[in-house]
Coordinates of C-alpha atoms in Angstrom, one line a residue:
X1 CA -30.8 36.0 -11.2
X2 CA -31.8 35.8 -14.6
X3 CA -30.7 37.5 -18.0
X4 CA -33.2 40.4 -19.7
X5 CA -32.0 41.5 -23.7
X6 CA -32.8 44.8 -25.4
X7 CA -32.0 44.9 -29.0
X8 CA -31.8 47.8 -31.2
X9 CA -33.2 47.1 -35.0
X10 CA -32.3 50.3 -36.6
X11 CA -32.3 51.2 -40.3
X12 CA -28.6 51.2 -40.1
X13 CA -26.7 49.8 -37.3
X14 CA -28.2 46.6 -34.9
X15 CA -27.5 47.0 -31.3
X16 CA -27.9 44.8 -28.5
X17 CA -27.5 45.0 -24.7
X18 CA -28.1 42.6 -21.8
X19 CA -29.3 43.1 -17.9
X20 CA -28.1 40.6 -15.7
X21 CA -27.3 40.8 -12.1
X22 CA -28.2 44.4 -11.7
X23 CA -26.0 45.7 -14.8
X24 CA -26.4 46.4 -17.7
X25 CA -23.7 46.0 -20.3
X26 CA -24.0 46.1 -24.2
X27 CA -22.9 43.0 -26.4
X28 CA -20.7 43.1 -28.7
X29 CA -22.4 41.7 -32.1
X30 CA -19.2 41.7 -33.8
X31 CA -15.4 41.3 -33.4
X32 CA -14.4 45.0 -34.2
X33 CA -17.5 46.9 -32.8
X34 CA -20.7 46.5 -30.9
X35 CA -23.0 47.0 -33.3
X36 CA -23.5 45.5 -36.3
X37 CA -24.4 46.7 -39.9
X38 CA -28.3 46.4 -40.4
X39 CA -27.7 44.7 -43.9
X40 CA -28.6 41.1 -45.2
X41 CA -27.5 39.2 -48.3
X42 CA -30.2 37.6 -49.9
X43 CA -29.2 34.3 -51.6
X44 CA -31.7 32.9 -53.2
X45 CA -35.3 32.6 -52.2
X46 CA -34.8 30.1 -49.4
X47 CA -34.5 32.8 -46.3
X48 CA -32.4 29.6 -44.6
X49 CA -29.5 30.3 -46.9
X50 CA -29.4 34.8 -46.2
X51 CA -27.0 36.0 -44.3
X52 CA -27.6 38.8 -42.0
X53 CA -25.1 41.2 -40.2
X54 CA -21.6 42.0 -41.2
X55 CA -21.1 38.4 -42.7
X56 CA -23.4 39.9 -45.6
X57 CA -20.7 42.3 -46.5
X58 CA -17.9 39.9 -46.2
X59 CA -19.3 37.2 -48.2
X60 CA -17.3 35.9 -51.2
X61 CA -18.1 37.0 -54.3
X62 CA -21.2 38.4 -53.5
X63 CA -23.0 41.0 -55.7
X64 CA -23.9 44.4 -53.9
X65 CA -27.3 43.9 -56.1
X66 CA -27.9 41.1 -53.6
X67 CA -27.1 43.1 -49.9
X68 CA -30.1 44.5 -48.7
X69 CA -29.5 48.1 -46.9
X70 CA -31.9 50.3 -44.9
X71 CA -34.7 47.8 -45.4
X72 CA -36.5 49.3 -42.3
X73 CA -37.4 52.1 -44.1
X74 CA -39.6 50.5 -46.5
X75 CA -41.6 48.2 -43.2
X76 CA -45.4 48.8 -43.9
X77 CA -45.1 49.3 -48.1
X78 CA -47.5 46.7 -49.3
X79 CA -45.4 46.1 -52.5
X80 CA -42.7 43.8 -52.2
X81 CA -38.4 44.5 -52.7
X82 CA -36.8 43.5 -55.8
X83 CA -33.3 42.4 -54.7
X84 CA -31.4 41.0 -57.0
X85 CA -33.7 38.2 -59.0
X86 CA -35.8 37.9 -56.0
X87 CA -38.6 39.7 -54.3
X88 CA -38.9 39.9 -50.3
X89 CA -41.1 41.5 -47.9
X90 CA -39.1 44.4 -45.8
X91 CA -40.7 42.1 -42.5
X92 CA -39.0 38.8 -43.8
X93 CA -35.2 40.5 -44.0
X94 CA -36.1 42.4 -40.7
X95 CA -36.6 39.0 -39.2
X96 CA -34.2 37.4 -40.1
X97 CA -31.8 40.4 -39.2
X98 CA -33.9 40.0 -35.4
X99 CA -33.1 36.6 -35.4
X100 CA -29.3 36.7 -36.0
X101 CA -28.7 39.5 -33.7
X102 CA -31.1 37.4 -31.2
X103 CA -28.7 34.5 -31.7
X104 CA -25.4 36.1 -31.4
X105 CA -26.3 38.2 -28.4
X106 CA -27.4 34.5 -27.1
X107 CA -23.6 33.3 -27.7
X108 CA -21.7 36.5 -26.4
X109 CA -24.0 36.2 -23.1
X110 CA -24.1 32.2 -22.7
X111 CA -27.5 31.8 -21.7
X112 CA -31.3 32.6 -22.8
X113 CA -33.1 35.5 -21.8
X114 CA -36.2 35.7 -19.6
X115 CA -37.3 38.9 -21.9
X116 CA -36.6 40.5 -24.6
X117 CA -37.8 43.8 -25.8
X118 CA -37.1 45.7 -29.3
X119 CA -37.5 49.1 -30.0
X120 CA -38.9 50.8 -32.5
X121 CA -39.4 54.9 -34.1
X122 CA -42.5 56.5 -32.3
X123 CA -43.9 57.8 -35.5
X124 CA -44.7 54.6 -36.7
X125 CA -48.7 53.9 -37.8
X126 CA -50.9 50.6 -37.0
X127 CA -49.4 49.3 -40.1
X128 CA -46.1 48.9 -38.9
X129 CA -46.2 48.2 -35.7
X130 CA -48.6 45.2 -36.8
X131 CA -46.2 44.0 -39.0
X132 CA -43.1 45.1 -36.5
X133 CA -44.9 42.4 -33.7
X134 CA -45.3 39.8 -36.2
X135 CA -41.9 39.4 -37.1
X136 CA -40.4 39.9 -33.1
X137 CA -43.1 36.7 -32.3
X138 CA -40.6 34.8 -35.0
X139 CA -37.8 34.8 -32.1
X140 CA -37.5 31.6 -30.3
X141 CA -38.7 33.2 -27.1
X142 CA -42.2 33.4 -25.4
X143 CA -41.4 36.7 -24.0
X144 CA -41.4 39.2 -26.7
X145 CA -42.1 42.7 -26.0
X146 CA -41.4 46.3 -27.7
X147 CA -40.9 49.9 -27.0
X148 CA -40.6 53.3 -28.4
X149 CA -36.9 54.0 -29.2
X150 CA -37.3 57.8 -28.0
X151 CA -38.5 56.2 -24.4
X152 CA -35.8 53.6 -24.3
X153 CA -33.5 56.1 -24.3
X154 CA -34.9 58.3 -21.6
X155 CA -34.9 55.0 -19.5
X156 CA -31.2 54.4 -19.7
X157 CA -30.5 58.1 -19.0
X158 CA -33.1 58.1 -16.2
X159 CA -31.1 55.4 -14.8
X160 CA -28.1 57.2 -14.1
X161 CA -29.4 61.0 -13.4
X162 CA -31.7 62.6 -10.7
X163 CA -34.9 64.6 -13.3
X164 CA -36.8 67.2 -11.5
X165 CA -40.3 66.8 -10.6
X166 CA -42.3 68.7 -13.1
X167 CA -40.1 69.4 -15.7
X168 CA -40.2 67.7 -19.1
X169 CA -37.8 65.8 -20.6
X170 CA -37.0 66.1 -25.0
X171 CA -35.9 62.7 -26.5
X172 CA -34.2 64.1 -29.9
X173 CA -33.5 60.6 -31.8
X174 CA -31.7 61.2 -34.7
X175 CA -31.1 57.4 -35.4
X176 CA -29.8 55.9 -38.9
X177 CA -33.0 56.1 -41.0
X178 CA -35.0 58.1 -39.1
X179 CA -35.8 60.9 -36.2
X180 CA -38.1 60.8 -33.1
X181 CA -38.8 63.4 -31.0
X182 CA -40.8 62.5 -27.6
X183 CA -41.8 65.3 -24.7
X184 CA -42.3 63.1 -21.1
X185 CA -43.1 65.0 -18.4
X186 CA -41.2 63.9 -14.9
X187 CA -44.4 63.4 -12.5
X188 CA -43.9 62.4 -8.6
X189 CA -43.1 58.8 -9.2
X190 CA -42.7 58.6 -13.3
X191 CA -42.9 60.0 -16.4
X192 CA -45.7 60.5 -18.5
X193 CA -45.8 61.8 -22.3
X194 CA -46.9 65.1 -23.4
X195 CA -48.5 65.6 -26.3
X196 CA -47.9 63.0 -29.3
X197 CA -44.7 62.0 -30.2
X198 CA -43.4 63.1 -34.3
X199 CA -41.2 62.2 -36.2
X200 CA -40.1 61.6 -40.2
X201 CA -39.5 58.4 -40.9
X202 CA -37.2 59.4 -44.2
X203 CA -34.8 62.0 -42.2
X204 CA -32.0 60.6 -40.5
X205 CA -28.4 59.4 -40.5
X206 CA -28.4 57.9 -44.4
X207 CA -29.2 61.2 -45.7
X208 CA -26.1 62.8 -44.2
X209 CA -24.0 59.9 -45.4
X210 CA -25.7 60.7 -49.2
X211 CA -25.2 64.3 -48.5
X212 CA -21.4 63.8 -47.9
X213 CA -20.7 60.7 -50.7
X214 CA -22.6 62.8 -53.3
X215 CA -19.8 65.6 -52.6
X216 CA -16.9 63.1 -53.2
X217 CA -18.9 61.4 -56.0
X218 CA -18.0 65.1 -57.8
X219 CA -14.9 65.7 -56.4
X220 CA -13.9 62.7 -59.1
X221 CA -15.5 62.5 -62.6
X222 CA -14.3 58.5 -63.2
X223 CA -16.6 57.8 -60.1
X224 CA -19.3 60.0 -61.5
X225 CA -19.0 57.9 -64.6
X226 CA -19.6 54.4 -62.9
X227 CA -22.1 52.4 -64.8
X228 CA -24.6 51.2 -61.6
X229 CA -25.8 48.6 -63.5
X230 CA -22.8 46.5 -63.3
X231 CA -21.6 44.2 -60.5
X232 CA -18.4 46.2 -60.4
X233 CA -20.2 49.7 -61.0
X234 CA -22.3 48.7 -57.5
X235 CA -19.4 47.4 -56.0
X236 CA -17.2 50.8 -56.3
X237 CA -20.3 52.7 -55.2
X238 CA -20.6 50.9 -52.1
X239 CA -17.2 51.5 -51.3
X240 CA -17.6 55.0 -51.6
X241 CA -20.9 54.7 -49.3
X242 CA -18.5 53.1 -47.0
X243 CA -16.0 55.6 -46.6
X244 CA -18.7 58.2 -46.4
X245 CA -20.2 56.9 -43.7
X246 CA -16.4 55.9 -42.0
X247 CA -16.0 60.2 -42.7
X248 CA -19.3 61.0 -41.2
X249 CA -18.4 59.4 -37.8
X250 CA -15.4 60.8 -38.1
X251 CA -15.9 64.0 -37.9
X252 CA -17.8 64.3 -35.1
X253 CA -14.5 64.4 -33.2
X254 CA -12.4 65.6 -35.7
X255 CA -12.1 68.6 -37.6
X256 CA -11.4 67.4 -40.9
X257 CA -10.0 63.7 -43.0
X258 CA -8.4 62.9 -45.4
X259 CA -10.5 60.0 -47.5
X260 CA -9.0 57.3 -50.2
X261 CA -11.5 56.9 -52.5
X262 CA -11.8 54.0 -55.0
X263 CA -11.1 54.2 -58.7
X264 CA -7.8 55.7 -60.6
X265 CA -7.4 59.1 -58.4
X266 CA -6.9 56.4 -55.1
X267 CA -3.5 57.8 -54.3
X268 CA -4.6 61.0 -54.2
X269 CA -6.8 61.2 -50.8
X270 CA -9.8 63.8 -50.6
X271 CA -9.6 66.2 -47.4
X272 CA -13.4 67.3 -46.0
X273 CA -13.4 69.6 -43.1
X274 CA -16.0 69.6 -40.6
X275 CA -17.1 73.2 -41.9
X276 CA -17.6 71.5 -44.8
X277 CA -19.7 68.8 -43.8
X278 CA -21.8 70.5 -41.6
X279 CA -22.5 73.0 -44.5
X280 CA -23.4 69.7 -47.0
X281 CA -25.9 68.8 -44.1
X282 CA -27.5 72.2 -42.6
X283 CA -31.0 72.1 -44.2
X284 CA -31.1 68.8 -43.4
X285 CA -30.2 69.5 -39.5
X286 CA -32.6 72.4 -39.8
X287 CA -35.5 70.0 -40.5
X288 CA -34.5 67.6 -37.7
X289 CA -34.3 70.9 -35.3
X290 CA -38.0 71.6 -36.5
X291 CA -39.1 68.5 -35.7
X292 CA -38.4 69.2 -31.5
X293 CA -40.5 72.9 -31.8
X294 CA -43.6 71.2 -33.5
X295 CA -43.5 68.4 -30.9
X296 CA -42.6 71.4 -28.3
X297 CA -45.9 73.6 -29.7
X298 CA -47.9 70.5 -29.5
X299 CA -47.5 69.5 -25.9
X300 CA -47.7 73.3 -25.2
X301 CA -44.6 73.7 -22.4
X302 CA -42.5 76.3 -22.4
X303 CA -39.0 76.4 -22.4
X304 CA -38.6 77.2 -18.7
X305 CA -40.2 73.6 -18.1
X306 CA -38.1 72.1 -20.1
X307 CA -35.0 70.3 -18.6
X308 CA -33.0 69.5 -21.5
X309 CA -32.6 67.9 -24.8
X310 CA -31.4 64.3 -24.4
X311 CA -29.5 63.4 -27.6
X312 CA -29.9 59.8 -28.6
X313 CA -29.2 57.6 -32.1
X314 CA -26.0 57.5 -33.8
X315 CA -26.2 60.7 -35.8
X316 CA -27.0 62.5 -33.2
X317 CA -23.3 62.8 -32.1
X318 CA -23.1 65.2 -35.6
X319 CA -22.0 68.3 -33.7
X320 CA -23.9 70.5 -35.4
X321 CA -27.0 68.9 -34.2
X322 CA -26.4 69.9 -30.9
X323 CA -25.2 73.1 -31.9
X324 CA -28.3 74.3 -33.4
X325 CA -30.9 72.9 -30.7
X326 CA -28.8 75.4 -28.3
X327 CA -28.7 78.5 -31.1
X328 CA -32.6 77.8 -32.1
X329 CA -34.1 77.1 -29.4
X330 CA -32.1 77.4 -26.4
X331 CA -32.5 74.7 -24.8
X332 CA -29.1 72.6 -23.0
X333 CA -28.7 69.3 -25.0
X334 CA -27.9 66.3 -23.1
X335 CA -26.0 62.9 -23.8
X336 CA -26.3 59.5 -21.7
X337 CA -22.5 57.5 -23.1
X338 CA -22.3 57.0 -27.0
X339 CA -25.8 58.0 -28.3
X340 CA -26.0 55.3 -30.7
X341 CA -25.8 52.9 -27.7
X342 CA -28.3 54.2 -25.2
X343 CA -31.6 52.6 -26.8
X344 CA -30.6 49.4 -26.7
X345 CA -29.1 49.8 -22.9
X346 CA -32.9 51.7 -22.0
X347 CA -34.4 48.8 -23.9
X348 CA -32.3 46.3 -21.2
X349 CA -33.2 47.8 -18.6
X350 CA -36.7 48.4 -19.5
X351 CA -36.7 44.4 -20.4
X352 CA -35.5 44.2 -16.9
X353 CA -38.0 46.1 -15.1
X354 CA -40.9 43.9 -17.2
X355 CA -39.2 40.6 -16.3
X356 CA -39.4 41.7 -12.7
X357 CA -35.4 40.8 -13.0
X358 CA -34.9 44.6 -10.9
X359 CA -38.2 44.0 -8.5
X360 CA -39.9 47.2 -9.7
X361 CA -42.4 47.9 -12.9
X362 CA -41.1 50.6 -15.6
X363 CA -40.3 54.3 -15.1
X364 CA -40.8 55.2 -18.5
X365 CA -44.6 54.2 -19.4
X366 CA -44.5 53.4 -23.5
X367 CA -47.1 55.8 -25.0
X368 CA -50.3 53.7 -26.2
X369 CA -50.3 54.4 -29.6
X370 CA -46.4 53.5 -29.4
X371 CA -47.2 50.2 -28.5
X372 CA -47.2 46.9 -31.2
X373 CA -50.8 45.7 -30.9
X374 CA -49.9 42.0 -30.3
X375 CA -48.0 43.0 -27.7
X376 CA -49.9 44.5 -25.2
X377 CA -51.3 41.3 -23.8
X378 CA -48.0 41.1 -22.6
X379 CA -47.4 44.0 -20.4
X380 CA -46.3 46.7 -21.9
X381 CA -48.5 48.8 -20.5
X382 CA -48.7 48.1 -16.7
X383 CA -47.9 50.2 -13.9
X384 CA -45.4 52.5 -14.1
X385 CA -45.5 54.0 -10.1
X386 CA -42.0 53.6 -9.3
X387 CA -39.6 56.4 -8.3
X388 CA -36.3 57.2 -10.2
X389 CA -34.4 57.8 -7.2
X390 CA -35.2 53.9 -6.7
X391 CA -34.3 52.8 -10.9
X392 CA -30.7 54.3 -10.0
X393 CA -30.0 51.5 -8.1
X394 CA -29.2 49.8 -11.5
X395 CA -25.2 49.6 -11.5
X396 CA -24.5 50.7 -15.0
X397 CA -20.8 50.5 -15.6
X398 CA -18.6 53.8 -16.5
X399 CA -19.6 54.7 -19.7
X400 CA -17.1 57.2 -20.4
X401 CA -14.8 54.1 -19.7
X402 CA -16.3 52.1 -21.1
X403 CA -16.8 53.4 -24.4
X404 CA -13.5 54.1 -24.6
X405 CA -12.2 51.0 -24.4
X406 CA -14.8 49.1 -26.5
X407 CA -15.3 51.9 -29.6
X408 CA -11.7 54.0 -29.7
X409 CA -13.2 55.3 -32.9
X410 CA -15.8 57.5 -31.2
X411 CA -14.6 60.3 -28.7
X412 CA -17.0 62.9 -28.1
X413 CA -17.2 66.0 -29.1
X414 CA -18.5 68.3 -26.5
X415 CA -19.0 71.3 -29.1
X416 CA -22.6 72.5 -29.3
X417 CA -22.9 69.3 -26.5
X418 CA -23.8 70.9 -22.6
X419 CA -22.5 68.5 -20.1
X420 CA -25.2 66.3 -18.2
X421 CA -25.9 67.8 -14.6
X422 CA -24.8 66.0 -11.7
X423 CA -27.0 63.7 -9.8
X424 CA -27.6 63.7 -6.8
X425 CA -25.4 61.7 -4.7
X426 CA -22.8 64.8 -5.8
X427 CA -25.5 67.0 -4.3
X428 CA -25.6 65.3 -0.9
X429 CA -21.8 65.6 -0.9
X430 CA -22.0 69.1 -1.2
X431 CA -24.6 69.5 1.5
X432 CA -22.5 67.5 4.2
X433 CA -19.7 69.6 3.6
X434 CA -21.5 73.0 3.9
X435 CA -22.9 71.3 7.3
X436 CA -19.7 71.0 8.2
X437 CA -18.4 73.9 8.0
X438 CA -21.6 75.4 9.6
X439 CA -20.8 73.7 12.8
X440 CA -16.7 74.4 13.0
X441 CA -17.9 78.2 12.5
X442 CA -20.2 77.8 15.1
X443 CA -17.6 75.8 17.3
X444 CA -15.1 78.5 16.5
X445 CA -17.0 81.6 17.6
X446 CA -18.3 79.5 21.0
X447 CA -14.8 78.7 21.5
X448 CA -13.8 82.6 21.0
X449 CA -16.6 83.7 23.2

C-alpha cells in the first residue's frame, strides 16, 4: 500500500498530513508542533541558500528585514517584493516554502508519495491559481494535484460523520490570511456546490494578531517609540508580533494572560482578557460572519436546509466566531479535531482517493473554477459517485486524543462551539436496543397471558 500527502500552504502556518494504510495521520513539520511557521529567510539572491520554515526564525544573526511573512497574500501582484536588498516573486518563496515542507514530511514519513495534493482559498482568480500550479509542478513528484481549502475540509469531516441527503453543508474557513466560505449540497452519493464560493483574501487570522499587538503596542509608550527602521527596532517588533499571536491562541481556551512584553516595562507582564480581545476583534468577526449570508443568499437555501456550519482554519477556534454564526444567523457550528489541522487531513485523504490508494474516486468534487488550470489534466475533476457511508471506512485516529497529546497548547473551547452530531454507527446502537426491548415487552405480556 502506498503513501498519499496533503499539505497545507497557508499565509501563516504550513501543515502537512499523510494517508497510508487506510489512516490518516498529520506530520509533524517540526520538533515542538505540527505545523510550521509559513516564513522564509531570504539570504541573498541565490534561492539555494533561503531558508524556509521555523529554521528562518532561528537563524543566527539574521535581520527580521530579511524573514519573509504572509507572502501568500501578495501570490498574483505582478510587482515584485522588496525584502531586504533583494527583490522576489511571492511564487519563488511559496515554492521554496512547498518544497521544504515536501521534504520534511518525506523524512518524518520515510518514503515518497504516490500523490500529493495542495490546497488553496476558493476565492482565488485565474491569476493565481496559474501561478499557484506553476510553483506545485516545482516538487520533485509527477503527481501534483490541488484543491480548494474549504472542500478539503468538508472531506476530512465527511470522513468521520454520517450528512443527510439533501441538506447543505457551510465550510467557514477562517484560515491565517484569509476566509473561504463554500455551500455543498449532500446529493445521494456526493456533494455538489451551491452557488459560488466567496471569500476576502485580506481578512483572516493576521488581522486579529494586528488587532491585539496594536493594543499592547499602546499599553507601552517605549514600544510605541521603536524606530522600524533599525535591525533591532524590527527585531523588538517581531517579538511583540510573537507573543500576540502566542495570546491570540491562547485565548481561545482561556479567559484571560498575562503577556511579557519586550523592552524596559518586561517585568511588569500585561493581562488581556478574553472580553477584551474579542471586543479588539468584533468588526472584524462581523465581516467574516457576513461573508457565510452572502454566500448563503447566493446559493439561495434556507436555513432549514442547512445542516451546520463546519468551522475550519486556525482562527476559527476564536470563540467568538462561533459565537456569532449561532447569534446571527442561527445556524449550529461544527468542528472536525483542531480546525487548523483539518485541511491538510481532507487534502490526505482526498490525495488518497485520487491515487486510488482507498479504491474509490472523491466525495467532495472540487468546484471548476476552484481548480489550478495545469492541473486538470490530472484528475481533479473525475467522478465523484461514491457514497459517504462507504469514505468512513477511512480509520482516522481519535482526534480528541490525538490532539491532545501532539498540541497540549490547544484545548477547545466549546463556547459559542455546538457539538458535532453523532454518526451513525451510535444510531444503529440505539435502534438494536429499542428492538430489544420491543421483544422482552412482547415476551413479557405473552408470558403473563
Amino acid at each position: 500500500m502506498g503513501v498519499a500527502l496533503g499539505i497545507d500552504l497557508g499565509t501563516t502556518a504550513i501543515m502537512a498530513a499523510y494517508f497510508r494504510d487506510g489512516v490518516v495521520e498529520p506530520v509533524r513539520l517540526q520538533a515542538t508542533d505540527i505545523t510550521a511557521p509559513a516564513v522564509t529567510l531570504v539570504a541573498g539572491s541565490d534561492p539555494r541558500n533561503w531558508i524556509s520554515g521555523p529554521g528562518a526564525l532561528a537563524a543566527d544573526g539574521a535581520d527580521q528585514a530579511n524573514v519573509v511573512r504572509n507572502i501568500k497574500r501578495d501570490l498574483g501582484r505582478s510587482h515584485p517584493k522588496l525584502i531586504g536588498r533583494v527583490e522576489v516573486r511571492p511564487e519563488e518563496v511559496m515554492a521554496h516554502q512547498l518544497q521544504w515542507a515536501y521534504g520534511t514530511a518525506i523524512a518524518r514519513i520515510g518514503e515518497e508519495p504516490e500523490r500529493v495534493t495542495v490546497t488553496h482559498p476558493a476565492n482565488w482568480g485565474p491569476e493565481q491559481l496559474e501561478r499557484f500550479a506553476a510553483l506545485a509542478q516545482e516538487l520533485p513528484i509527477d503527481s501534483v494535484g490541488s484543491l480548494e481549502e474549504p472542500v478539503a475540509a468538508a472531506q476530512y469531516f465527511a470522513a468521520e460523520h454520517v450528512i443527510p441527503t439533501g441538506t447543505h453543508l457551510i465550510v467557514f474557513d477562517v484560515g491565517g490570511g484569509t476566509t473561504d466560505v463554500a455551500i455543498l449540497y449532500k446529493a445521494a452519493h456526493r456533494f455538489e456546490h451551491r452557488g459560488q464560493p466567496v471569500g476576502r483574501p485580506q481578512l483572516g487570522g493576521v488581522d486579529l494578531t494586528d488587532a491585539l499587538m496594536d493594543h499592547l503596542m499602546r499599553t507601552r509608550p517605549e514600544l510605541a517609540a521603536i524606530d522600524r527602521q533599525t535591525p533591532a527596532g524590527r527585531a523588538t517588533l517581531a517579538e511583540v508580533a510573537d507573543v500576540a499571536e502566542r495570546a491570540k491562541a491562547e485565548l481561545s481556551s482561556q479567559t484571560a494572560v498575562d503577556l511579557a512584553l519586550p523592552g524596559g516595562s518586561a517585568g511588569q507582564p500585561v493581562r488581556v482578557t478574553r472580553g477584551e480581545y474579542h471586543d479588539l476583534v468584533s468588526d472584524l468577526v462581523d465581516e467574516a460572519v457576513e461573508l457565510v449570508e452572502e454566500a448563503i443568499d447566493g446559493a439561495d437555501i434556507r436555513p432549514s436546509d442547512i445542516y451546520g456550519v463546519l468551522l475550519a482554519g486556525g482562527a476559527s477556534r476564536t470563540p467568538l466566531i462561533g459565537a456569532r454564526v449561532q447569534e446571527t444567523l442561527g445556524l449550529t457550528t461544527l468542528v472536525a479535531g483542531d480546525p487548523k489541522h483539518c485541511v491538510g487531513m481532507g487534502a490526505a485523504l482526498f490525495a488518497a482517493n485520487t491515487a486510488g490508494l482507498a479504491s474509490q474516486a472523491p466525495v467532495v468534487q472540487p468546484s471548476p473554477q476552484g481548480i489550478a488550470p495545469d492541473l486538470v489534466a490530472q484528475g481533479l475533476s473525475g467522478s465523484t459517485d461514491t457514497s459517504v457511508s462507504s469514505i468512513s471506512s477511512f480509520r482516522t485516529p481519535n482526534v480528541a486524543r490525538q490532539f491532545k497529546q501532539i498540541d497540549d497548547d490547544f484545548e477547545p473551547d466549546n463556547s459559542g462551539v455546538t457539538p458535532t452530531p453523532p454518526d451513525r454507527r451510535l444510531a444503529v446502537v440505539a435502534a438494536v436496543v429499542v428492538v430489544l426491548v420491543i421483544v422482552l415487552l412482547l415476551t413479557l405480556r405473552t408470558g403473563l397471558g
